[in-house]
Coordinates of C-alpha atoms and ligand atoms in Angstrom, one line a residue:
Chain A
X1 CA 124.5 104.1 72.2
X2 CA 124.4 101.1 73.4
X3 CA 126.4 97.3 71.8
X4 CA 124.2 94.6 72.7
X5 CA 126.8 92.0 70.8
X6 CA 128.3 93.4 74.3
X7 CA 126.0 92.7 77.0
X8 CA 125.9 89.0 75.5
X9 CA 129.6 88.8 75.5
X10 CA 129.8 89.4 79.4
X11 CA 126.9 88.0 80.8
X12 CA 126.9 84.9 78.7
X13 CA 124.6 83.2 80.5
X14 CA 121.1 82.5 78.4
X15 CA 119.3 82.2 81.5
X16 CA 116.0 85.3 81.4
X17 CA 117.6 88.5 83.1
X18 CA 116.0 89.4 86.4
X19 CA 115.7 93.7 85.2
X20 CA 115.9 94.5 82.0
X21 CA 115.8 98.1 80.1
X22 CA 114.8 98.1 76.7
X23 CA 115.6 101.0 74.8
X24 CA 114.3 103.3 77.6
X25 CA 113.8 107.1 76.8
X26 CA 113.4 109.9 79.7
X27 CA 113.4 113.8 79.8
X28 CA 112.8 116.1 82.5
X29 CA 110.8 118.7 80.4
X30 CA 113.6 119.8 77.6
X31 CA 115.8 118.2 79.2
X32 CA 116.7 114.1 77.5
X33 CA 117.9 112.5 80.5
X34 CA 118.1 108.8 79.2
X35 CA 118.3 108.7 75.4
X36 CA 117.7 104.9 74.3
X37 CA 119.1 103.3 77.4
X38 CA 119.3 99.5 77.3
X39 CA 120.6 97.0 79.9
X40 CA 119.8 93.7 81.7
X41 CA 120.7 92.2 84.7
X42 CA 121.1 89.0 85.5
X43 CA 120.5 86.6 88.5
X44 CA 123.4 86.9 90.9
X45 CA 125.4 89.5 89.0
X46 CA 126.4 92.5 90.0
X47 CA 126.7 95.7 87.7
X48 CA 128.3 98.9 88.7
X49 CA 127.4 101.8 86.9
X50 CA 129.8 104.7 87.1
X51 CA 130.0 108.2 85.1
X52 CA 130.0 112.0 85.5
X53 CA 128.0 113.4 87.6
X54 CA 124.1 114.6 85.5
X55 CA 124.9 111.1 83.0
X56 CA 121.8 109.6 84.3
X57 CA 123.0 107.3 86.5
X58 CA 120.5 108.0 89.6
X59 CA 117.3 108.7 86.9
X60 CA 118.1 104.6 85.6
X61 CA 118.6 103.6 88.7
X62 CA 115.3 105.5 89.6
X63 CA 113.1 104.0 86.3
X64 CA 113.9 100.4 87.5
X65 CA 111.6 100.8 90.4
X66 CA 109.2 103.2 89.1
X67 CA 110.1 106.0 91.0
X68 CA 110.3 107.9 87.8
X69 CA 108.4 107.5 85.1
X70 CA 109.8 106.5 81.4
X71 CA 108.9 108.6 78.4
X72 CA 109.5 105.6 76.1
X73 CA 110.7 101.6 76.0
X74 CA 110.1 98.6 78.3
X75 CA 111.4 97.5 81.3
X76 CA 111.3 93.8 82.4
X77 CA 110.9 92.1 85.5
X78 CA 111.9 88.8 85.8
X79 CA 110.8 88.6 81.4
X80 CA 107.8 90.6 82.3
X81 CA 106.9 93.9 81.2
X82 CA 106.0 96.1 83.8
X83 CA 105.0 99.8 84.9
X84 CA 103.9 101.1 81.9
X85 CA 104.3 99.3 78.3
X86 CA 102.8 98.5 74.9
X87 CA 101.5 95.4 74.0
X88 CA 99.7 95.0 70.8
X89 CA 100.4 98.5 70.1
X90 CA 98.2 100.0 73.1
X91 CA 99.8 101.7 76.0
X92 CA 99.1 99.4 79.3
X93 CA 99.9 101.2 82.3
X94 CA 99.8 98.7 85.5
X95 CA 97.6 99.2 88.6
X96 CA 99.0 100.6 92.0
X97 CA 99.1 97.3 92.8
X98 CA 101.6 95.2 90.8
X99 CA 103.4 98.5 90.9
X100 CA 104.0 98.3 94.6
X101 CA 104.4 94.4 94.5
X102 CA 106.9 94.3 92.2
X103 CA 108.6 97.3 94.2
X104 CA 108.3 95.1 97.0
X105 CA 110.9 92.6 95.1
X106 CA 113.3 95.2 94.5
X107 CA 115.4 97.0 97.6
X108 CA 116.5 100.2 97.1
X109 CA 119.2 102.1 98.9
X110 CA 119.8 106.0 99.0
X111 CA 122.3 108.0 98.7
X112 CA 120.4 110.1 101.7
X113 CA 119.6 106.9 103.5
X114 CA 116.0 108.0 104.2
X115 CA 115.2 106.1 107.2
X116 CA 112.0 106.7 108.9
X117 CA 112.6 109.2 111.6
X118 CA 109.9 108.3 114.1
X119 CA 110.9 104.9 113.9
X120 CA 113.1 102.5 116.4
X121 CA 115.6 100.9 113.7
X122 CA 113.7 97.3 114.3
X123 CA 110.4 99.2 113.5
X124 CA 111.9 100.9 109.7
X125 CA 113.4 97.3 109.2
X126 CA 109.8 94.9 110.4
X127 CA 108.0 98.2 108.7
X128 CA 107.6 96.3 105.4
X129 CA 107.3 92.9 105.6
X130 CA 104.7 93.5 108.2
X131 CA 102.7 96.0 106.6
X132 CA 103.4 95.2 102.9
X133 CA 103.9 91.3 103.0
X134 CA 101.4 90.9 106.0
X135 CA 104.0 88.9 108.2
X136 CA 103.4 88.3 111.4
X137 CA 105.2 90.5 113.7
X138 CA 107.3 87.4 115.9
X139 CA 108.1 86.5 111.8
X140 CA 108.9 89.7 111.0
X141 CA 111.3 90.4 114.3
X142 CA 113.1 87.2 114.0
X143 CA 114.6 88.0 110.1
X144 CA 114.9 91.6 111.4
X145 CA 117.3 90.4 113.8
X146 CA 118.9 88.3 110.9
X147 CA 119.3 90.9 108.3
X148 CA 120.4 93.4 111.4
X149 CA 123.0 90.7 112.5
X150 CA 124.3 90.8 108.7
X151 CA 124.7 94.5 109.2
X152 CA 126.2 94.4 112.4
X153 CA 123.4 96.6 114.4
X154 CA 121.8 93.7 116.1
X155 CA 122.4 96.0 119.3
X156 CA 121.2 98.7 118.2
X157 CA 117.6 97.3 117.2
X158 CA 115.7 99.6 120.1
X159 CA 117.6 102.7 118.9
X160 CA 116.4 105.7 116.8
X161 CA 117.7 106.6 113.4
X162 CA 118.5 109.9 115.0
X163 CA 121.1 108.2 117.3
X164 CA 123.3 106.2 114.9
X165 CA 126.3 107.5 113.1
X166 CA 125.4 108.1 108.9
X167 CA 127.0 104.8 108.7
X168 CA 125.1 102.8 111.1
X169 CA 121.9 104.4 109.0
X170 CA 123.1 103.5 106.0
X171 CA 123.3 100.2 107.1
X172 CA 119.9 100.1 109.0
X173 CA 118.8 101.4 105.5
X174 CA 120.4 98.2 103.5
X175 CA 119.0 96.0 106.7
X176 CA 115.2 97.2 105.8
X177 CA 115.5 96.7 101.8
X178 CA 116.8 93.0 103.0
X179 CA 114.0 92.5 105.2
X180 CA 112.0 92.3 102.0
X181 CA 113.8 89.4 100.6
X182 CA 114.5 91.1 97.7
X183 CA 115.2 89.7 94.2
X184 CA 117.7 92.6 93.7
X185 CA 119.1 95.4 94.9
X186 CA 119.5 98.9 93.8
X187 CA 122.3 101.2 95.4
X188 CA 122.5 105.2 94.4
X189 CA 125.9 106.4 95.9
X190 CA 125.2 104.6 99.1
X191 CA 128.5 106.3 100.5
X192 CA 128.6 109.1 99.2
X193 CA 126.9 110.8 101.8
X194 CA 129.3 109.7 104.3
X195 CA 132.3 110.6 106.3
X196 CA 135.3 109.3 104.8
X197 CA 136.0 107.1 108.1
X198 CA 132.4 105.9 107.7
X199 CA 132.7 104.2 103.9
X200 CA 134.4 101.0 104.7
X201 CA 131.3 99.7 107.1
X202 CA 129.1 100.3 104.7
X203 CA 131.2 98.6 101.7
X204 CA 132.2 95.9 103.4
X205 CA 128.5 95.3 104.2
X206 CA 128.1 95.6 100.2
X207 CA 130.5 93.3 99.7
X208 CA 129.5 91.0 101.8
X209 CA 126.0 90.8 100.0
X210 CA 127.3 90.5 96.9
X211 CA 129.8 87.1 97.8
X212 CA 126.4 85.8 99.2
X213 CA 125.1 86.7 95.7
X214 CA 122.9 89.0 95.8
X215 CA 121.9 90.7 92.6
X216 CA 122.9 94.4 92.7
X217 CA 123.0 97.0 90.8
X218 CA 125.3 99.7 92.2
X219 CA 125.6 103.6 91.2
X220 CA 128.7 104.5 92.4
X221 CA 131.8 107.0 92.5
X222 CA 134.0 103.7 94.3
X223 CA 136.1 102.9 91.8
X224 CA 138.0 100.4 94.4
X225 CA 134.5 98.4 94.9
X226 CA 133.7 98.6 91.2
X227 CA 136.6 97.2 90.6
X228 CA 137.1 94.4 93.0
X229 CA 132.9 93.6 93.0
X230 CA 131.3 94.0 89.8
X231 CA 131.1 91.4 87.5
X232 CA 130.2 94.0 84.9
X233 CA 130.9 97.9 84.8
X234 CA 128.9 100.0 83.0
X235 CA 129.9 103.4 81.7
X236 CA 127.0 106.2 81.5
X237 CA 127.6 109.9 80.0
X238 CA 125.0 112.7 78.6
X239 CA 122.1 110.0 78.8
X240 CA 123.5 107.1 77.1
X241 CA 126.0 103.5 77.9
X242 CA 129.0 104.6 76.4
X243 CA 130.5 101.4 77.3
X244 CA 130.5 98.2 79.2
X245 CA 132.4 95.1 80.4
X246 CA 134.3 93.3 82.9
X247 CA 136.2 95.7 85.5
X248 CA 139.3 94.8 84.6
X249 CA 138.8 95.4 80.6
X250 CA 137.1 98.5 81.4
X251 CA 139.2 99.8 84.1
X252 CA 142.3 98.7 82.2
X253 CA 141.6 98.9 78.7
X254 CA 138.6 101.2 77.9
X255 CA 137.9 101.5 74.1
X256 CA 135.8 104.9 74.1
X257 CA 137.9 107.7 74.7
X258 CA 134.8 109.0 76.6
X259 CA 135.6 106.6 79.2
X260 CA 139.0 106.6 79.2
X261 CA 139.1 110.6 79.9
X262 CA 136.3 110.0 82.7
X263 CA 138.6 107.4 83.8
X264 CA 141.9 109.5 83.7
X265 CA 140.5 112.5 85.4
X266 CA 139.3 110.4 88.7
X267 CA 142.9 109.1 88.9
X268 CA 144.5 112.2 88.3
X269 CA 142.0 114.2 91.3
X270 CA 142.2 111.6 93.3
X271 CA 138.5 111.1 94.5
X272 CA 137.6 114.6 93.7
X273 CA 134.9 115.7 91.5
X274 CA 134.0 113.5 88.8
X275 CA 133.7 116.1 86.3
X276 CA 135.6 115.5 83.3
X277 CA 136.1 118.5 80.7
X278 CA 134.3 118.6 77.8
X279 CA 135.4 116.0 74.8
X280 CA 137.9 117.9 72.6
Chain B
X1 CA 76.8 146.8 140.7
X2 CA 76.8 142.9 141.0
X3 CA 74.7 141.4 143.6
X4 CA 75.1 138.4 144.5
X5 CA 71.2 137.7 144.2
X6 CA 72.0 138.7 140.2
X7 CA 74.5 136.1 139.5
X8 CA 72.5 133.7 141.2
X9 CA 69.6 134.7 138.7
X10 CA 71.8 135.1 135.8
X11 CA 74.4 132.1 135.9
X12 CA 71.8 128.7 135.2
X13 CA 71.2 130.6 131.9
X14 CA 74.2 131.5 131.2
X15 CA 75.9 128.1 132.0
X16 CA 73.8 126.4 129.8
X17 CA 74.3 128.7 127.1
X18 CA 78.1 127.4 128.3
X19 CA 77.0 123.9 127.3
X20 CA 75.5 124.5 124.1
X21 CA 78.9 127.0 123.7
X22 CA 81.2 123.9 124.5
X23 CA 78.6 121.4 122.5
X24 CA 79.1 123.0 119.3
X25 CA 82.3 124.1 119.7
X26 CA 83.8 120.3 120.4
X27 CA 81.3 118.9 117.5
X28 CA 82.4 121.3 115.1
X29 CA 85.8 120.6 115.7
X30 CA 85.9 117.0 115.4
X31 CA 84.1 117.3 112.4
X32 CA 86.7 120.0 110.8
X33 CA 89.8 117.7 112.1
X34 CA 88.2 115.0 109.8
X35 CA 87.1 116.8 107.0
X36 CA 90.2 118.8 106.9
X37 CA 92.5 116.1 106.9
X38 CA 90.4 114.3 104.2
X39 CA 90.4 117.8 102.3
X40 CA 94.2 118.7 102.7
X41 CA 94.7 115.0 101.6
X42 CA 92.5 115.6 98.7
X43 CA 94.7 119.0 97.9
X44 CA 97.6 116.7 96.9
X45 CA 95.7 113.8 95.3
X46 CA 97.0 112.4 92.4
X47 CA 93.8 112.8 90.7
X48 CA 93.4 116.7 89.5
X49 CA 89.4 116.5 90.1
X50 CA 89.8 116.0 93.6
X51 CA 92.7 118.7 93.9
X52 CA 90.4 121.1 92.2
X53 CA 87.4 120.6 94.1
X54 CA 89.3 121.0 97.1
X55 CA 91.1 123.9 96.3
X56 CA 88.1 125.9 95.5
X57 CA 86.1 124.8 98.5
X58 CA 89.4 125.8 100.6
X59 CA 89.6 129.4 98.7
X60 CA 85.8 129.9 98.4
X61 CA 85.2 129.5 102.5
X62 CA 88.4 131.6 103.2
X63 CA 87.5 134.5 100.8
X64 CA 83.8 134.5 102.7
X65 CA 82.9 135.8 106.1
X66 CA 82.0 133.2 108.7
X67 CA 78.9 135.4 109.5
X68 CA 77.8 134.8 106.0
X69 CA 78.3 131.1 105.6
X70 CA 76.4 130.7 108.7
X71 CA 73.6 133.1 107.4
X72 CA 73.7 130.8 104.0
X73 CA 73.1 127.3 105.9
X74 CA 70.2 128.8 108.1
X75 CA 68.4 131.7 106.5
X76 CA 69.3 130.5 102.4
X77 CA 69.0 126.3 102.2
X78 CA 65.2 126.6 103.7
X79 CA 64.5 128.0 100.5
X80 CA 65.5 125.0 99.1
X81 CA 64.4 122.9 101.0
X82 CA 66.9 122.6 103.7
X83 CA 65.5 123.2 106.8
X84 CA 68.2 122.6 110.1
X85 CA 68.1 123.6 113.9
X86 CA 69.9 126.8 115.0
X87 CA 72.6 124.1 116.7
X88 CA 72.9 121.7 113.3
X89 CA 73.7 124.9 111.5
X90 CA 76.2 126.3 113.8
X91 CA 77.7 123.2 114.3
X92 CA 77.9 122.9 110.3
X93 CA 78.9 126.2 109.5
X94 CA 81.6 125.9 111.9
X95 CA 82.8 123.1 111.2
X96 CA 83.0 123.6 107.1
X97 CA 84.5 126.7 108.3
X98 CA 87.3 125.7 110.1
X99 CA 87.4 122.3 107.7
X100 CA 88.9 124.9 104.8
X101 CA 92.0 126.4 107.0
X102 CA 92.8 123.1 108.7
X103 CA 93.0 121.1 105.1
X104 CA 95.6 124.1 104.7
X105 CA 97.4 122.7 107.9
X106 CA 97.3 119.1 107.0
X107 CA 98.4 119.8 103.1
X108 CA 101.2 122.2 104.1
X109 CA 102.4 119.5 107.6
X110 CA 102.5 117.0 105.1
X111 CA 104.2 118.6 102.0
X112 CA 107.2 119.6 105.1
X113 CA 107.5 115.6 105.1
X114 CA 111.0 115.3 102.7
X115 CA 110.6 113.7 99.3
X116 CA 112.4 111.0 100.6
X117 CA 110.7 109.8 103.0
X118 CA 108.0 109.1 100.6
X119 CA 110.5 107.3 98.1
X120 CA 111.7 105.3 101.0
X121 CA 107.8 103.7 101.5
X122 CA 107.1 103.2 97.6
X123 CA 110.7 101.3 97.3
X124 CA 109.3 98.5 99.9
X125 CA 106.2 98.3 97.9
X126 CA 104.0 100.6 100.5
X127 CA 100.6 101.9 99.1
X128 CA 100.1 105.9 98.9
X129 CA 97.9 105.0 101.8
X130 CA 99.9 102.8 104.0
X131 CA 102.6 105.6 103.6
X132 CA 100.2 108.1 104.5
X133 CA 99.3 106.2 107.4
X134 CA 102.9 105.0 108.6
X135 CA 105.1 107.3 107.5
X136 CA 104.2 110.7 106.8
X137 CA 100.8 111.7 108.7
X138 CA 102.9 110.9 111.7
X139 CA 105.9 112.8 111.4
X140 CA 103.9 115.8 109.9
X141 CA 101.8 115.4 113.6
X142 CA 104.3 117.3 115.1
X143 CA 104.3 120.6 112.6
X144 CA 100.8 120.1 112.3
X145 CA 99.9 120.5 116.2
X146 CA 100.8 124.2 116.8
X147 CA 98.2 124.8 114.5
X148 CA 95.6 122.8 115.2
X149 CA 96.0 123.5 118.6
X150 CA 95.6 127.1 117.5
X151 CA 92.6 126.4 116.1
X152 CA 91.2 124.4 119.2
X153 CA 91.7 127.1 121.6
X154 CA 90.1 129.8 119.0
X155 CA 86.7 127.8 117.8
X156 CA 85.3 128.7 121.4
X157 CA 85.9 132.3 120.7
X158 CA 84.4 131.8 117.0
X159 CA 81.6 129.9 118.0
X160 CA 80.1 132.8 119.5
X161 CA 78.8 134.0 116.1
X162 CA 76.6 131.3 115.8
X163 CA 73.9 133.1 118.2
X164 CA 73.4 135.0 115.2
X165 CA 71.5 132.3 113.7
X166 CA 69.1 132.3 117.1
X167 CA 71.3 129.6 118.9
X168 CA 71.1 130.1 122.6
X169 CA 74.6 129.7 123.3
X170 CA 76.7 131.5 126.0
X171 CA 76.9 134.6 123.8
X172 CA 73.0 134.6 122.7
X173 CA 72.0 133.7 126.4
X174 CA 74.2 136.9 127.6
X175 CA 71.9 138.7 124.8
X176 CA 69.0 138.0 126.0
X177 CA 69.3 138.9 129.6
X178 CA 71.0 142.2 128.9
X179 CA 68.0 143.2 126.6
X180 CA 65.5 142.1 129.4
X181 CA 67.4 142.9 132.7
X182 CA 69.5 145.9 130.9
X183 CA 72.3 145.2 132.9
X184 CA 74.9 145.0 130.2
X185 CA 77.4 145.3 132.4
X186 CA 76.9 142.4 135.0
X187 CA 76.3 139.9 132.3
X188 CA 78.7 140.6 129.6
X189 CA 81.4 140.2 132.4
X190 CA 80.3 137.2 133.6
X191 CA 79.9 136.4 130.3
X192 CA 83.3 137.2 129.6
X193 CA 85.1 135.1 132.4
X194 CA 83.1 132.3 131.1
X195 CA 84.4 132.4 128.0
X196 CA 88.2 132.8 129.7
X197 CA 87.6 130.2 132.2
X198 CA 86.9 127.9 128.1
X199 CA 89.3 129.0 126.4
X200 CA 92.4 129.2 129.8
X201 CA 92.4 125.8 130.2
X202 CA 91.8 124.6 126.6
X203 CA 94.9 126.8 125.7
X204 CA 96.9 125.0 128.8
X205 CA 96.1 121.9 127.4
X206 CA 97.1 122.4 124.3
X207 CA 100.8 123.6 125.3
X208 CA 100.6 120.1 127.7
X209 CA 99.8 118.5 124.4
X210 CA 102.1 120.2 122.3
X211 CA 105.1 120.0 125.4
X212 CA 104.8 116.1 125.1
X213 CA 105.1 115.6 121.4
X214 CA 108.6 118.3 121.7
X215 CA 110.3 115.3 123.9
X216 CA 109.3 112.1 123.2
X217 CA 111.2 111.2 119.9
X218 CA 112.0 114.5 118.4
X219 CA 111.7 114.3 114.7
X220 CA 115.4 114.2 112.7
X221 CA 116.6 116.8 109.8
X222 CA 117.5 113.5 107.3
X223 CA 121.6 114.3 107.4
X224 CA 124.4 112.8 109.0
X225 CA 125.0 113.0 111.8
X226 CA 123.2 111.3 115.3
Ligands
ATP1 N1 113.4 115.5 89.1 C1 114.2 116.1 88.2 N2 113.7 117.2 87.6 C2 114.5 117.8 86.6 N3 115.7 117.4 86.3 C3 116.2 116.4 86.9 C4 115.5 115.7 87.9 N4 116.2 114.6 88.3 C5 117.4 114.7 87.6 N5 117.4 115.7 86.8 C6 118.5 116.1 85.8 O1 118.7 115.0 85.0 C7 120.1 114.9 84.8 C8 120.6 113.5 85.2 O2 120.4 113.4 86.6 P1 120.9 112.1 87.4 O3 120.6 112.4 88.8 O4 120.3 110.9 86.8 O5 122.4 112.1 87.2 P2 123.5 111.2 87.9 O6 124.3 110.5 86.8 O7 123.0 110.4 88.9 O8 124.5 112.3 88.5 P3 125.2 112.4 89.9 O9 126.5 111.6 89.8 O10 125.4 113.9 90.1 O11 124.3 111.8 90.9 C9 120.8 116.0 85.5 O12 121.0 117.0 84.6 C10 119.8 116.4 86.5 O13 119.9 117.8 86.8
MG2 MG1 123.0 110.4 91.0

C-alpha cells in the first residue's frame, strides 16, 4: 500500500525525481517479495528506509540498480524508463549496455563491503572510472585521492583491503562508488557488518555526504542517522510502504500501528533484533 | 646389460622422440588452457545454448577413453574426409581432451569467486566481461593453479598414448627399438628416466609457480576483520 497524496506532501518539490519505482512487483519463486512498491527520489534528498528484517528493504534497494530483476512496474531514471519496461504495450528490455551505464550513475554500498581483494585500495577506487568511464589513469588517481581524502584513507591508498579494519573498508567501499560521480547513492546496512566501535567512522562519512548533498537512499537499522539525516523515512513491512514522511512525524507520531509496534519494539531492545511479533 | 655403445645407439632416437613428446605435449596444452577457459566460461553463460553445448562436450569427452578419441580423429574422420598427421591428431586429441577437464577447473575457480564480488563490478557499470577480466578470472587464478598445474605435469605422461596413432614420440620410438633390438629392458628404462627427467622438473616448476602466487597478495575471506 502505498499514499502517493504522501510522497507529494514531503517532497514538494515538482522538479522530475532522479529514481523512481512505479508500482514495482517482485517474487522469489512463491515467495512476493515487493507487492506494488512505489517511491521516488528526488535530487539532493535523502530517504531512509527502515523495517523488519525479510520487508524488502535490500531486494528495493537491489531493483534500483538492476541487480534484481522486477516481475512487474517501471523504474525511472532521471524520468526515463529503464531495465526492463512496456512502452506501447510491448515489453522493452534494455541492452547490457545502458544497463551498465546507467549503473555506472548509481553507487552502491554493501552491507558486506565487497571490495576487490586483489586490489591496492587506490586500484578498487581508479577500477571504475578507468575501465568503465575510460579516464585516464593521472585523472583517475587525482579524484581517487579526493574521494579517499573525503573518507579519510588518503594514507592508506597503497594498502590492501585485507589490511584495513571493516571500517576503513567500508569506507574504501563508499570512496569507489564516489569515484564514479554518482548521481545517487544506494546504502544496504552499510554498518551493520561492523564492530560497534567501528559505526561512527562510517556514519559520519555518511553524513558528511549527505550535508554536501548527495542523493541517498539508505537501508538502515540506525535509527539515530535516520533520524537526524533523512529528509524522508520510509517504512517497509511484508513487501509493501506501510508508511512515510519526515523523521520527526514518523519517528514521533506514526499513524500505522504497523510502524508504531516496529518502532516500539527497537526502543524497548535497545538495538537488538528488529523483529517485531506478529500484528495482533 | 647396458653398454655404453647401446645408449649411444639408442639415445638420438629416443631424444627426438623426447622432442616430438615435449612438442605435442606443450601444443596441446596451450591449446586446452584456451579452449578450456573459453569452455568453462561458456558452462556459466547467460545464454543456455552455449551452457548446453558445453556441458555435453565436457560430459561426452570425460565419459570416453582418451585412447578412443584419439582413434576417432585419426583412424574415423579420414572416412570423412579428414585426413591429419599422426602429430596434428595427437596434438588435437590431446588437447580437446584435456580442454573438457580444465573447462571444469575454470567453471568451478570461478563459481568459488563470492557473489559479491560480481555485484560489486555490475554496481560501477562493469561489463560481464570487464568483470571477468578484472575481477574474478584473477582472484579465481589462485584456486585454479593447483589444478592446472596438475594437469601440466600429467599431459607428458598422457601424451604417451598418442604413439598409438603411429606418432614417433618418446614412447613409440622406445617401441620400435625394443621390437627390433629386443632389448626391452635397456630402452624402456632409459625410456623411463626420460620421461622422469620431463615430468621432475615440470612438477618443480609448478610448486615454484604455485609457491609465488601463496605470498604475494594472498586472497581475503570477504569479513571483517584485516
Ligand atoms: N535471492 C533470493 N532468493 C530467494 N529469496 C530471497 C532472495 N533474496 C531475498 N529473499 C527473500 O526475500 C525476502 C526479502 O528479503 P530482503 O533481503 O529484501 O529483506 P530486508 O528487508 O532487506 O531484510 P533484512 O533487514 O534482514 O536485510 C526475505 O524473505 C528473503 O528471504
Ligand atoms: Mg536487507
Amino acid at each position: 500500500m502505498n499514499d502517493a497524496a504522501e510522497v507529494a506532501v514531503v517532497s514538494g518539490s515538482d522538479a522530475q525525481p532522479i529514481v523512481q519505482l512505479e508500482r514495482i512487483w517482485k517474487s522469489f519463486g512463491r515467495l512476493e517479495v515487493l507487492t506494488d512498491v512505489s517511491l521516488s527520489v528526488q535530487k539532493g534528498e535523502v530517504v531512509c528506509i527502515i523495517g523488519p528484517s525479510g520487508a524488502g528493504k535490500s531486494t528495493m534497494l537491489r531493483c534500483i540498480n538492476h541487480l534484481e530483476n522486477i516481475d512487474d512496474g517501471t523504474i525511472h531514471f532521471e524520468g526515463k524508463p529503464v531495465y526492463r519496461y512496456k512502452q506501447n504495450g510491448r515489453v522493452v528490455v534494455d541492452p547490457d549496455s545502458r544497463i551498465e551505464a546507467i549503473r555506472a550513475q548509481i553507487g552502491m554500498v554493501f552491507q558486506s563491503f565487497n571490495l576487490f581483494p586483489h586490489l591496492t585500495v587506490l586500484g578498487n577506487v581508479i577500477e571504475a572510472p578507468v575501465h568503465v568511464l575510460r579516464e585516464p589513469i593521472a585523472k583517475a588517481r587525482e579524484r581517487a585521492m579526493v574521494v579517499l581524502g573525503k573518507v579519510g584513507l588518503v594514507e592508506k591508498a597503497q594498502a590492501y583491503p585485507h589490511q584495513l579494519s571493516g571500517g576503513q573498508q567500508q569506507r574504501v567501499a563508499i570512496a569507489r562508488a564516489l569515484a564514479m560521480n554518482p548521481k545517487v547513492m544506494l546504502f544496504d546496512e552499510a554498518t551493520s557488518a561492523l564492530d560497534p566501535e567501528l559505526v561512527g567512522e562510517v556514519l559520519r562519512v555518511m553524513r558528511q555526504l549527505a550535508r554536501e548533498g548527495m542523493t541517498m537512499v539508505v537501508v538502515t537499522h540506525e535509527m539515530d542517522f535516520a533520524r537526524d539525516v533523512a529528509d524522508r523515512v520510509v517504512f517497509m513491512a511484508d513487501g509493501a510502504i506501510v508508511e512515510q514522511g519526515p523523521p520527526e512525524v514518523l519517528f514521533t507520531a506514526p499513524r500505522s500501528p504497523r510502524t508504531r509496534q516496529f518502532l516500539h519494539s527497537i526502543l524497548n531492545r535497545n538495538g537488538g533484533p528488529e523483529e517485531p511479533s506478529p500484528v495482533p | 646389460m647396458f653398454s655404453l655403445d647401446d645408449m649411444i645407439q639408442f639415445l638420438p632416437s629416443l631424444l627426438h622422440g623426447a622432442l616430438l613428446t615435449i612438442a605435442v605435449s606443450l601444443l596441446a596444452f596451450a591449446l586446452a588452457m584456451v579452449c578450456g577457459l573459453l569452455t568453462g566460461i561458456a558452462r556459466i553463460s547467460r545464454l543456455w545454448p552455449l551452457r548446453a553445448v558445453s556441458a555435453v562436450y565436457i560430459q561426452f569427452i570425460r565419459g570416453t577413453p582418451l585412447l578412443l578419441q584419439l582413434f576417432f580423429i585419426y583412424y574415423v574422420l579420414p572416412y570423412g574426409g579428414i585426413v591429419l598427421s599422426p602429430f596434428v591428431s595427437g596434438v588435437l586429441g590431446l588437447a580437446l581432451n584435456y580442454t573438457a577437464y580444465m573447462a571444469e577447473v575454470f567453471r568451478s575457480g570461478i563459481q568459488a569467486i563470492p557473489k559479491g564480488q560480481w555485484e560489486a563490478g555490475a554496481s560501477v557499470g562493469m561489463s560481464r566481461r570487464l568483470m571477468l577480466r578484472r575481477i574474478i578470472l584473477p582472484q579465481a587464478v589462485r584456486i585454479i593453479v593447483p589444478s592446472i598445474g596438475n594437469f601440466f605435469v600429467s599431459i607428458f605422461k598422457d601424451s604417451a598414448l598418442v604413439s598409438v596413432i603411429t606418432m614417433r614420440d618418446l614412447m613409440f620410438s622406445g617401441q620400435l627399438l625394443a621390437s627390433a633390438t629386443y632389448k626391452h629392458f635397456e630402452i624402456f628404462a632409459m625410456v623411463a628416466a626420460i620421461y622422469f627427467l620431463i615430468s621432475y622438473p615440470t612438477a618443480k616448476f609448478v610448486e615454484w609457480i604455485e609457491a609465488r602466487i601463496d605470498v604475494t597478495r594472498r586472497p581475503v575471506v570477504i569479513g571483517m576483520r584485516g
